Amino acid sequence: MSKARLTRDRRSAQPSFTRVTRSSISSQDSAHSIIPQQGRPSDSVLLSDLSLMRVSEQQASLARKGKLSKNGSYISESSSDNIKHGLSTSSGSSVRASGRSAPRGALETVGRLMKLGRLRNVVVVAGAGISTASGIPDFRSPGTGLYANLEKYNVPYPEAVFNIDYFSDDPRPFFSLAKELYPGQHRPNYIHYFIRMLHQKGLLLRMYTQNIDGLEKMCGIPDEKLVEAHGSFATASCHLCYTPFPAEEAKEAIMSDDVPKCSFCSATVKPNVVFFGEDLPEKYFQHTQDFPKADLLMIMGTSLQIEPFASLVNTVKSTVPRLLLNRRAVGPFERKPLRRRDYVELGDLLHSVGKLAGILGWHTEIEDLMNSHENGTLPMLISSSPSSSGAIDPSCSSGEDSDSSEADSKSTESSILSNHRPLQSV
Ligand code: CNA
């Protein structure tokens, strides 16, 4: 099997496996082959759902003025700059043709399709943004990202921390960062538990994560459903001869500012986190089987800057909906106009994921799962904030998919935010 090496900012060509293009499969074939039609909404309702645009109040007014994209893709967020993005001039007929007074949003549309059983093989592609709510900084967020706060690591350029040659020369910057990232110091947040809920509902085909914080496993996403594409701290080995080294011993050494040494060649031992210039784990290549089977790609909290991972999002069939949940538009979602069936919800992930959970009627279940899991593992660490006592708007878990009011989503969000502050380990 061919190996892929980790590179940065290199947008590789399309992957080598066969891709079914829009011209070779019709959208109706794809959407309708999943389940029988009996008892399902009519084609026209579904197609109108797909073509509806998510709009904020501001966007809705643009829409009414006929500025919705023709291609069925849409973007939603509060920043006026990005409102411009993805809203190209058009007749806006899809909105009027639907007969609805207000268009559905990205989350409403995807949530509705999920509830209808149309999207049953979900592949999640995630990055550091899903863990910022757990108190772990990402790389590239201005001001708070690790790249903006690297003075303490004393490196010539940010990526040097994860450069294997630099590590070979001086492992201390990485070890210094590793001390902060080592699993055990942070707890999974609501977003991780949402993904676990996808699994519990039998909808998660696979999660591909770039994260090395181990929070996916910690929240209970089983190993077979998870691809840690950039490795993890769970194992360690010599960075030169690859002789395995006990992970716990490596951790102890790193946490006490020692440098673990290979018992075979005396070179520095490193946790099996994938550095720039290193091969990705074998499991990563499972994508060649998974992505063609996906009927929804959920992309969460990543800048899509690191290859080959970033190009994965281009490997689903062009008929497959892709939903980006992120603070900003990234990768192919920066393109104007967006691809048909690309959905974008910009903003804080806790808010977006909470809203989607509300639409799906999962919110209470996720809260319960999270509380019982966290209670079972770290009883004394559960937030004692008053609103964590379960003051959750019942409409968030009612299963009502549409027309969730602004008040409902605000209530869901504040419940999530107060309930899921980062928990510190003892
Ligand atoms: P990145 O380049 O820092 O991008 C993160 C993305 O998430 C950005 O687009 C942010 O705008 C967005 N984001 C951050 N917080 C939120 C939020 N609360 N709501 C919505 N969006 C948010 O990180 P990537 O994951 O794209 O880069 C891949 C690198 C980062 C991998 O090699 C990781 O190993 C590495 N990394 C991992 C962790 C971790 O394991 N938690 C932390 C920092 C870096």
CSV table of C-alpha atoms and ligand atoms in Angstrom, one decimal:
chain,number,residue,atom,x,y,z
A,1,MET,CA,0.0,0.0,0.0
A,2,SER,CA,1.3,3.4,-0.9
A,3,LYS,CA,2.3,5.7,1.9
A,4,ALA,CA,1.3,9.3,2.3
A,5,ARG,CA,3.5,11.8,3.9
A,6,LEU,CA,2.4,14.7,6.0
A,7,THR,CA,3.0,18.0,4.3
A,8,ARG,CA,1.7,21.4,4.9
A,9,ASP,CA,-0.2,23.8,2.6
A,10,ARG,CA,0.3,21.5,-0.3
A,11,ARG,CA,-3.0,21.0,-2.0
A,12,SER,CA,-2.4,17.6,-3.6
A,13,ALA,CA,-4.1,16.5,-6.7
A,14,GLN,CA,-7.2,14.3,-6.3
A,15,PRO,CA,-6.4,10.9,-4.6
A,16,SER,CA,-5.6,7.9,-6.7
A,17,PHE,CA,-8.8,6.0,-6.2
A,18,THR,CA,-11.7,6.2,-8.6
A,19,ARG,CA,-14.1,9.1,-8.0
A,20,VAL,CA,-17.7,9.1,-9.2
A,21,THR,CA,-18.2,12.4,-10.7
A,22,ARG,CA,-21.3,14.5,-11.0
A,23,SER,CA,-21.5,13.7,-14.7
A,24,SER,CA,-21.5,9.9,-14.1
A,25,ILE,CA,-24.1,9.6,-11.4
A,26,SER,CA,-27.3,11.6,-11.2
A,27,SER,CA,-28.2,13.3,-8.0
A,28,GLN,CA,-31.5,11.5,-7.9
A,29,ASP,CA,-29.9,8.2,-8.2
A,30,SER,CA,-27.7,8.8,-5.3
A,31,ALA,CA,-30.3,10.4,-3.0
A,32,HIS,CA,-33.0,7.9,-3.7
A,33,SER,CA,-31.1,4.6,-3.8
A,34,ILE,CA,-30.5,4.7,0.0
A,35,ILE,CA,-33.9,3.7,1.2
A,36,PRO,CA,-37.3,2.8,-0.3
A,37,GLN,CA,-39.6,5.6,-1.0
A,38,GLN,CA,-42.6,4.3,0.9
A,39,GLY,CA,-43.6,6.6,3.6
A,40,ARG,CA,-41.0,9.0,2.6
A,41,PRO,CA,-41.6,12.6,1.6
A,42,SER,CA,-42.0,13.3,-2.1
A,43,ASP,CA,-39.0,14.0,-4.3
A,44,SER,CA,-40.1,17.5,-4.7
A,45,VAL,CA,-40.1,18.2,-1.0
A,46,LEU,CA,-36.6,16.7,-0.6
A,47,LEU,CA,-35.3,18.4,-3.6
A,48,SER,CA,-36.7,21.7,-2.4
A,49,ASP,CA,-35.0,21.0,1.0
A,50,LEU,CA,-31.7,20.6,-0.8
A,51,SER,CA,-32.1,23.7,-2.7
A,52,LEU,CA,-33.2,25.9,0.2
A,53,MET,CA,-30.8,28.3,1.5
A,54,ARG,CA,-29.8,28.9,5.1
A,55,VAL,CA,-30.0,32.5,5.9
A,56,SER,CA,-29.6,34.6,8.9
A,57,GLU,CA,-32.0,37.5,9.2
A,58,GLN,CA,-29.7,39.6,7.1
A,59,GLN,CA,-29.3,36.8,4.6
A,60,ALA,CA,-33.0,36.3,4.5
A,61,SER,CA,-33.5,39.8,3.4
A,62,LEU,CA,-30.9,39.3,0.7
A,63,ALA,CA,-32.7,36.1,-0.3
A,64,ARG,CA,-36.0,38.0,-0.6
A,65,LYS,CA,-34.2,40.4,-2.8
A,66,GLY,CA,-33.3,37.4,-5.1
A,67,LYS,CA,-29.6,36.9,-4.1
A,68,LEU,CA,-29.6,33.2,-3.4
A,69,SER,CA,-27.3,30.9,-5.2
A,70,LYS,CA,-28.7,28.8,-8.0
A,71,ASN,CA,-26.6,25.8,-7.2
A,72,GLY,CA,-28.3,24.6,-4.0
A,73,SER,CA,-25.3,25.4,-1.9
A,74,TYR,CA,-25.4,27.9,0.9
A,75,ILE,CA,-23.5,29.5,3.6
A,76,SER,CA,-24.6,30.8,6.9
A,77,GLU,CA,-23.0,32.9,9.6
A,78,SER,CA,-23.3,36.3,11.2
A,79,SER,CA,-20.4,38.1,9.7
A,80,SER,CA,-21.4,40.3,6.9
A,81,ASP,CA,-18.2,39.7,5.0
A,82,ASN,CA,-18.9,36.0,4.8
A,83,ILE,CA,-22.5,36.5,4.1
A,84,LYS,CA,-21.4,37.9,0.8
A,85,HIS,CA,-19.5,34.7,0.3
A,86,GLY,CA,-21.5,32.0,-1.3
A,87,LEU,CA,-24.5,34.2,-2.1
A,88,SER,CA,-24.3,34.8,-5.7
A,89,THR,CA,-26.8,36.6,-7.8
A,90,SER,CA,-29.7,34.5,-8.9
A,91,SER,CA,-33.4,34.6,-9.2
A,92,GLY,CA,-34.0,33.2,-5.8
A,93,SER,CA,-36.6,31.0,-7.3
A,94,SER,CA,-35.8,28.0,-5.3
A,95,VAL,CA,-37.0,29.8,-2.2
A,96,ARG,CA,-40.2,30.9,-3.7
A,97,ALA,CA,-40.7,27.6,-5.5
A,98,SER,CA,-40.6,25.9,-2.1
A,99,GLY,CA,-43.7,27.7,-1.0
A,100,ARG,CA,-42.2,28.4,2.3
A,101,SER,CA,-42.1,31.9,3.8
A,102,ALA,CA,-38.6,31.4,5.3
A,103,PRO,CA,-35.8,29.3,3.8
A,104,ARG,CA,-34.2,26.5,5.8
A,105,GLY,CA,-30.7,26.8,7.0
A,106,ALA,CA,-27.7,24.4,6.4
A,107,LEU,CA,-28.3,22.7,9.8
A,108,GLU,CA,-32.0,22.5,9.3
A,109,THR,CA,-31.6,20.9,5.9
A,110,VAL,CA,-28.9,18.4,6.8
A,111,GLY,CA,-30.7,17.7,10.1
A,112,ARG,CA,-34.0,17.0,8.2
A,113,LEU,CA,-32.3,14.7,5.7
A,114,MET,CA,-30.7,12.8,8.6
A,115,LYS,CA,-34.0,12.5,10.3
A,116,LEU,CA,-35.6,11.2,7.1
A,117,GLY,CA,-32.9,8.5,7.0
A,118,ARG,CA,-31.3,9.8,3.9
A,119,LEU,CA,-27.9,10.2,5.4
A,120,ARG,CA,-26.9,7.0,7.2
A,121,ASN,CA,-23.2,6.7,6.5
A,122,VAL,CA,-21.7,9.8,8.0
A,123,VAL,CA,-17.9,10.4,7.8
A,124,VAL,CA,-16.6,13.0,10.2
A,125,VAL,CA,-13.5,14.9,9.3
A,126,ALA,CA,-12.2,16.9,12.3
A,127,GLY,CA,-9.4,19.1,13.5
A,128,ALA,CA,-8.2,21.1,16.5
A,129,GLY,CA,-11.3,23.3,16.5
A,130,ILE,CA,-13.4,20.5,18.1
A,131,SER,CA,-11.1,20.6,21.1
A,132,THR,CA,-10.8,24.3,21.8
A,133,ALA,CA,-13.9,24.0,24.0
A,134,SER,CA,-12.0,21.5,26.1
A,135,GLY,CA,-9.3,24.1,26.7
A,136,ILE,CA,-6.8,23.0,24.1
A,137,PRO,CA,-5.7,25.7,21.7
A,138,ASP,CA,-5.7,25.0,18.0
A,139,PHE,CA,-2.9,25.9,15.7
A,140,ARG,CA,-4.1,28.8,13.6
A,141,SER,CA,-6.7,30.8,15.4
A,142,PRO,CA,-5.4,34.3,15.6
A,143,GLY,CA,-4.3,35.3,19.1
A,144,THR,CA,-5.3,32.0,20.8
A,145,GLY,CA,-3.8,29.4,18.5
A,146,LEU,CA,-0.5,27.7,19.3
A,147,TYR,CA,1.2,29.3,16.3
A,148,ALA,CA,0.5,32.8,17.8
A,149,ASN,CA,1.9,31.8,21.1
A,150,LEU,CA,5.1,30.0,20.3
A,151,GLU,CA,7.6,32.4,21.9
A,152,LYS,CA,8.0,30.0,24.9
A,153,TYR,CA,9.0,27.1,22.6
A,154,ASN,CA,11.9,29.1,21.1
A,155,VAL,CA,11.5,27.9,17.6
A,156,PRO,CA,12.5,29.7,14.4
A,157,TYR,CA,9.1,29.2,12.7
A,158,PRO,CA,5.9,27.7,14.1
A,159,GLU,CA,5.9,24.5,12.1
A,160,ALA,CA,9.4,23.6,13.4
A,161,VAL,CA,7.7,22.2,16.5
A,162,PHE,CA,6.3,19.4,14.3
A,163,ASN,CA,9.3,19.1,11.9
A,164,ILE,CA,11.0,15.8,12.2
A,165,ASP,CA,14.5,17.2,11.3
A,166,TYR,CA,14.1,20.0,13.8
A,167,PHE,CA,13.0,17.4,16.4
A,168,SER,CA,16.0,15.3,15.6
A,169,ASP,CA,18.2,18.3,16.3
A,170,ASP,CA,16.4,19.6,19.3
A,171,PRO,CA,13.3,17.8,20.7
A,172,ARG,CA,12.7,20.2,23.6
A,173,PRO,CA,10.2,22.5,21.8
A,174,PHE,CA,8.0,19.6,20.9
A,175,PHE,CA,8.3,18.0,24.4
A,176,SER,CA,7.4,21.4,25.9
A,177,LEU,CA,4.3,21.5,23.8
A,178,ALA,CA,3.6,17.8,24.4
A,179,LYS,CA,3.5,18.4,28.1
A,180,GLU,CA,0.4,20.6,27.5
A,181,LEU,CA,-1.2,18.3,25.0
A,182,TYR,CA,-0.7,14.9,26.7
A,183,PRO,CA,-4.0,13.2,27.2
A,184,GLY,CA,-5.3,13.2,30.7
A,185,GLN,CA,-5.3,16.9,31.3
A,186,HIS,CA,-8.4,17.7,29.3
A,187,ARG,CA,-11.9,16.3,29.0
A,188,PRO,CA,-14.0,15.7,25.9
A,189,ASN,CA,-16.6,18.3,25.3
A,190,TYR,CA,-20.2,18.3,23.9
A,191,ILE,CA,-18.9,18.1,20.3
A,192,HIS,CA,-17.0,14.9,21.0
A,193,TYR,CA,-20.1,13.5,22.5
A,194,PHE,CA,-22.2,14.5,19.6
A,195,ILE,CA,-19.9,12.5,17.4
A,196,ARG,CA,-20.2,9.6,19.8
A,197,MET,CA,-24.0,9.9,19.5
A,198,LEU,CA,-23.7,9.6,15.8
A,199,HIS,CA,-22.0,6.3,16.4
A,200,GLN,CA,-24.7,5.2,19.0
A,201,LYS,CA,-27.4,6.0,16.5
A,202,GLY,CA,-25.6,3.7,14.0
A,203,LEU,CA,-24.8,6.6,11.7
A,204,LEU,CA,-21.1,7.0,12.0
A,205,LEU,CA,-19.2,5.3,9.3
A,206,ARG,CA,-15.9,6.6,10.5
A,207,MET,CA,-14.3,9.6,12.1
A,208,TYR,CA,-11.1,10.9,10.7
A,209,THR,CA,-9.3,13.2,13.1
A,210,GLN,CA,-6.1,15.2,12.9
A,211,ASN,CA,-6.2,15.6,16.6
A,212,ILE,CA,-3.6,14.1,18.9
A,213,ASP,CA,-5.3,14.9,22.2
A,214,GLY,CA,-7.1,11.5,22.5
A,215,LEU,CA,-10.4,13.1,23.4
A,216,GLU,CA,-12.3,11.0,20.8
A,217,LYS,CA,-11.3,7.8,22.4
A,218,MET,CA,-11.8,9.3,25.8
A,219,CYS,CA,-15.5,10.1,25.1
A,220,GLY,CA,-16.1,6.5,24.0
A,221,ILE,CA,-15.8,6.5,20.2
A,222,PRO,CA,-14.7,3.0,19.6
A,223,ASP,CA,-11.3,2.3,18.0
A,224,GLU,CA,-12.8,0.7,14.9
A,225,LYS,CA,-14.8,3.9,14.2
A,226,LEU,CA,-11.8,6.2,14.6
A,227,VAL,CA,-8.8,7.0,12.4
A,228,GLU,CA,-6.3,9.2,14.2
A,229,ALA,CA,-4.6,10.3,11.0
A,230,HIS,CA,-1.9,12.3,12.7
A,231,GLY,CA,-1.1,9.6,15.3
A,232,SER,CA,-1.4,9.9,19.0
A,233,PHE,CA,0.4,9.8,22.3
A,234,ALA,CA,-0.9,6.3,23.0
A,235,THR,CA,2.3,4.7,21.7
A,236,ALA,CA,5.9,5.8,21.3
A,237,SER,CA,9.0,4.8,19.4
A,238,CYS,CA,12.5,5.8,18.5
A,239,HIS,CA,12.3,8.6,15.9
A,240,LEU,CA,15.3,7.1,14.0
A,241,CYS,CA,15.1,3.3,14.2
A,242,TYR,CA,11.4,3.1,15.1
A,243,THR,CA,12.1,0.6,18.0
A,244,PRO,CA,8.9,0.7,20.1
A,245,PHE,CA,9.2,2.3,23.5
A,246,PRO,CA,6.8,2.0,26.5
A,247,ALA,CA,4.4,5.0,26.1
A,248,GLU,CA,4.0,5.5,29.8
A,249,GLU,CA,7.8,5.7,30.3
A,250,ALA,CA,8.1,8.2,27.5
A,251,LYS,CA,5.3,10.3,29.1
A,252,GLU,CA,7.0,10.2,32.5
A,253,ALA,CA,10.3,11.3,31.0
A,254,ILE,CA,8.7,14.1,29.0
A,255,MET,CA,6.6,15.3,31.9
A,256,SER,CA,9.7,15.5,34.1
A,257,ASP,CA,11.6,17.4,31.4
A,258,ASP,CA,13.8,14.4,30.5
A,259,VAL,CA,14.5,13.2,27.0
A,260,PRO,CA,13.5,9.5,26.6
A,261,LYS,CA,16.2,7.6,24.7
A,262,CYS,CA,16.0,4.5,22.6
A,263,SER,CA,17.3,1.4,24.3
A,264,PHE,CA,18.6,0.1,20.9
A,265,CYS,CA,20.3,3.1,19.3
A,266,SER,CA,20.1,5.8,21.9
A,267,ALA,CA,18.3,8.3,19.6
A,268,THR,CA,15.4,10.3,21.0
A,269,VAL,CA,12.1,8.6,21.5
A,270,LYS,CA,9.0,10.4,20.4
A,271,PRO,CA,5.3,9.7,20.9
A,272,ASN,CA,3.8,8.4,17.7
A,273,VAL,CA,2.4,11.7,16.7
A,274,VAL,CA,2.9,12.2,12.9
A,275,PHE,CA,5.3,15.0,12.1
A,276,PHE,CA,5.8,16.9,8.8
A,277,GLY,CA,7.8,14.6,6.6
A,278,GLU,CA,6.6,11.4,8.3
A,279,ASP,CA,4.3,8.7,7.0
A,280,LEU,CA,0.7,8.6,8.1
A,281,PRO,CA,-0.5,5.5,9.9
A,282,GLU,CA,-1.7,2.5,7.9
A,283,LYS,CA,-5.2,3.0,9.2
A,284,TYR,CA,-5.4,6.3,7.4
A,285,PHE,CA,-5.7,4.5,4.1
A,286,GLN,CA,-9.0,3.1,5.1
A,287,HIS,CA,-10.3,6.3,3.5
A,288,THR,CA,-10.1,4.6,0.1
A,289,GLN,CA,-13.0,2.3,1.2
A,290,ASP,CA,-14.9,4.8,3.5
A,291,PHE,CA,-15.2,7.9,1.5
A,292,PRO,CA,-16.9,6.3,-1.5
A,293,LYS,CA,-19.5,4.9,0.9
A,294,ALA,CA,-20.2,8.1,2.7
A,295,ASP,CA,-23.6,9.8,2.2
A,296,LEU,CA,-22.7,12.8,4.4
A,297,LEU,CA,-19.4,14.3,5.1
A,298,MET,CA,-19.2,16.5,8.2
A,299,ILE,CA,-16.2,18.7,8.4
A,300,MET,CA,-15.6,20.2,11.8
A,301,GLY,CA,-13.0,22.6,13.3
A,302,THR,CA,-10.2,22.4,10.8
A,303,SER,CA,-8.4,24.9,8.6
A,304,LEU,CA,-7.7,22.1,6.0
A,305,GLN,CA,-4.2,23.3,5.7
A,306,ILE,CA,-2.3,20.0,6.1
A,307,GLU,CA,-2.0,17.4,3.4
A,308,PRO,CA,-2.8,14.8,2.5
A,309,PHE,CA,-5.6,15.0,5.1
A,310,ALA,CA,-7.0,18.2,3.6
A,311,SER,CA,-7.7,16.6,0.2
A,312,LEU,CA,-9.8,13.9,1.8
A,313,VAL,CA,-12.8,16.2,1.7
A,314,ASN,CA,-12.6,16.1,-2.1
A,315,THR,CA,-12.9,12.4,-2.3
A,316,VAL,CA,-16.6,11.9,-1.7
A,317,LYS,CA,-18.9,11.7,-4.7
A,318,SER,CA,-20.0,15.1,-6.0
A,319,THR,CA,-23.6,14.1,-5.1
A,320,VAL,CA,-22.7,13.7,-1.4
A,321,PRO,CA,-23.6,16.5,0.9
A,322,ARG,CA,-20.7,18.1,2.7
A,323,LEU,CA,-21.4,20.1,5.8
A,324,LEU,CA,-18.7,22.4,7.1
A,325,LEU,CA,-19.0,23.5,10.7
A,326,ASN,CA,-16.2,26.0,11.4
A,327,ARG,CA,-15.5,29.6,12.4
A,328,ARG,CA,-14.4,30.4,8.9
A,329,ALA,CA,-14.8,29.1,5.4
A,330,VAL,CA,-11.9,26.8,4.5
A,331,GLY,CA,-10.7,24.6,1.7
A,332,PRO,CA,-13.2,24.0,-1.1
A,333,PHE,CA,-15.8,26.0,0.9
A,334,GLU,CA,-13.9,29.2,0.2
A,335,ARG,CA,-14.8,28.7,-3.5
A,336,LYS,CA,-17.6,30.8,-5.0
A,337,PRO,CA,-20.0,29.6,-5.8
A,338,LEU,CA,-20.1,26.6,-3.5
A,339,ARG,CA,-20.5,23.1,-4.9
A,340,ARG,CA,-24.1,22.0,-5.1
A,341,ARG,CA,-24.9,20.2,-1.8
A,342,ASP,CA,-22.2,22.0,0.1
A,343,TYR,CA,-23.5,23.3,3.4
A,344,VAL,CA,-21.7,25.8,5.6
A,345,GLU,CA,-22.5,26.9,9.1
A,346,LEU,CA,-20.0,29.4,10.3
A,347,GLY,CA,-19.6,30.3,14.0
A,348,ASP,CA,-18.6,28.6,17.2
A,349,LEU,CA,-18.8,24.8,17.0
A,350,LEU,CA,-20.5,24.4,20.3
A,351,HIS,CA,-23.3,26.5,19.1
A,352,SER,CA,-23.6,24.9,15.7
A,353,VAL,CA,-23.3,21.4,17.0
A,354,GLY,CA,-25.8,22.1,19.8
A,355,LYS,CA,-28.2,23.5,17.3
A,356,LEU,CA,-27.9,20.5,15.0
A,357,ALA,CA,-28.4,18.2,18.1
A,358,GLY,CA,-31.5,20.2,18.9
A,359,ILE,CA,-32.8,19.8,15.4
A,360,LEU,CA,-32.2,16.0,15.6
A,361,GLY,CA,-33.8,15.8,19.0
A,362,TRP,CA,-30.6,14.5,20.5
A,363,HIS,CA,-29.7,17.2,22.9
A,364,THR,CA,-30.9,15.6,26.1
A,365,GLU,CA,-29.5,12.3,25.1
A,366,ILE,CA,-26.1,13.8,24.5
A,367,GLU,CA,-26.2,15.7,27.8
A,368,ASP,CA,-27.2,12.5,29.6
A,369,LEU,CA,-24.5,10.5,27.9
A,370,MET,CA,-21.9,13.1,28.6
A,371,ASN,CA,-22.9,13.5,32.2
A,372,SER,CA,-23.0,9.8,32.9
A,373,HIS,CA,-19.7,9.2,31.1
A,374,GLU,CA,-18.0,12.1,32.9
A,375,ASN,CA,-19.6,11.1,36.2
A,376,GLY,CA,-18.5,7.6,35.8
A,377,THR,CA,-14.9,8.5,35.1
A,378,LEU,CA,-14.2,11.7,37.0
A,379,PRO,CA,-17.1,12.3,39.4
A,380,MET,CA,-15.6,15.3,41.1
A,381,LEU,CA,-14.9,17.2,37.9
A,382,ILE,CA,-18.4,17.9,36.7
A,383,SER,CA,-19.2,21.5,36.4
A,384,SER,CA,-21.3,22.7,39.4
A,385,SER,CA,-22.6,25.8,37.5
A,386,PRO,CA,-26.3,26.3,38.3
A,387,SER,CA,-27.4,25.9,34.7
A,388,SER,CA,-25.7,22.5,34.4
A,389,SER,CA,-28.5,21.0,36.6
A,390,GLY,CA,-30.6,20.3,33.5
A,391,ALA,CA,-32.2,23.6,32.8
A,392,ILE,CA,-32.4,22.7,29.1
A,393,ASP,CA,-35.0,24.0,26.8
A,394,PRO,CA,-37.1,20.9,26.0
A,395,SER,CA,-37.6,22.1,22.5
A,396,CYS,CA,-34.0,21.3,21.8
A,397,SER,CA,-34.6,17.6,22.3
A,398,SER,CA,-38.1,17.4,21.1
A,399,GLY,CA,-37.2,16.1,17.7
A,400,GLU,CA,-38.8,19.1,16.0
A,401,ASP,CA,-36.6,19.7,13.1
A,402,SER,CA,-37.8,22.9,11.7
A,403,ASP,CA,-38.4,26.4,12.7
A,404,SER,CA,-36.4,26.2,15.9
A,405,SER,CA,-36.6,29.7,17.2
A,406,GLU,CA,-33.7,32.0,17.9
A,407,ALA,CA,-34.7,31.7,21.5
A,408,ASP,CA,-34.5,27.9,21.4
A,409,SER,CA,-31.0,27.9,19.8
A,410,LYS,CA,-29.8,30.5,22.3
A,411,SER,CA,-31.1,28.4,25.1
A,412,THR,CA,-29.4,25.3,23.8
A,413,GLU,CA,-26.2,27.2,23.3
A,414,SER,CA,-26.1,28.7,26.8
A,415,SER,CA,-26.9,25.3,28.3
A,416,ILE,CA,-24.1,23.7,26.4
A,417,LEU,CA,-21.6,26.5,27.1
A,418,SER,CA,-22.3,26.4,30.8
A,419,ASN,CA,-22.4,22.7,31.0
A,420,HIS,CA,-19.3,21.9,29.0
A,421,ARG,CA,-16.6,24.1,30.2
A,422,PRO,CA,-13.2,22.4,30.1
A,423,LEU,CA,-12.9,19.9,32.9
A,424,GLN,CA,-9.5,19.7,34.6
A,425,SER,CA,-8.1,16.4,35.6
A,426,VAL,CA,-7.0,15.8,39.2
B,1,CNA,P1,-5.9,24.6,12.8
B,1,CNA,O1,-5.1,24.8,11.6
B,1,CNA,O2,-5.5,25.3,14.0
B,1,CNA,O3,-7.4,25.0,12.4
B,1,CNA,C1,-8.4,24.9,13.4
B,1,CNA,C2,-9.7,25.4,12.7
B,1,CNA,O4,-10.8,25.3,13.7
B,1,CNA,C3,-9.6,26.9,12.3
B,1,CNA,O5,-10.2,27.1,11.0
B,1,CNA,C4,-10.5,27.6,13.4
B,1,CNA,O6,-11.1,28.8,12.9
B,1,CNA,C5,-11.5,26.6,13.8
B,1,CNA,N1,-11.9,26.7,15.1
B,1,CNA,C6,-11.2,26.7,16.3
B,1,CNA,N2,-12.0,26.8,17.4
B,1,CNA,C7,-13.2,26.8,16.9
B,1,CNA,C8,-14.5,26.8,17.5
B,1,CNA,N3,-14.6,26.8,18.8
B,1,CNA,N4,-15.6,26.8,16.7
B,1,CNA,C9,-15.5,26.7,15.4
B,1,CNA,N5,-14.3,26.7,14.7
B,1,CNA,C10,-13.2,26.7,15.5
B,1,CNA,O7,-6.0,23.0,13.1
B,1,CNA,P2,-6.2,21.8,12.2
B,1,CNA,O8,-6.8,20.7,13.0
B,1,CNA,O9,-6.8,22.2,10.9
B,1,CNA,O10,-4.7,21.5,11.8
B,1,CNA,C11,-4.2,20.2,11.9
B,1,CNA,C12,-3.1,20.0,12.9
B,1,CNA,C13,-3.4,20.7,14.2
B,1,CNA,C14,-3.0,18.6,13.2
B,1,CNA,O11,-1.8,18.1,12.7
B,1,CNA,C15,-3.1,18.5,14.7
B,1,CNA,O12,-2.3,17.5,15.2
B,1,CNA,C16,-2.8,19.8,15.2
B,1,CNA,N6,-3.3,20.2,16.5
B,1,CNA,C17,-4.1,19.3,17.2
B,1,CNA,C18,-4.6,19.7,18.5
B,1,CNA,C19,-5.4,18.7,19.3
B,1,CNA,O13,-5.1,17.5,19.2
B,1,CNA,N7,-6.4,19.2,20.0
B,1,CNA,C20,-4.3,21.0,19.0
B,1,CNA,C21,-3.5,21.9,18.2
B,1,CNA,C22,-3.1,21.5,17.0
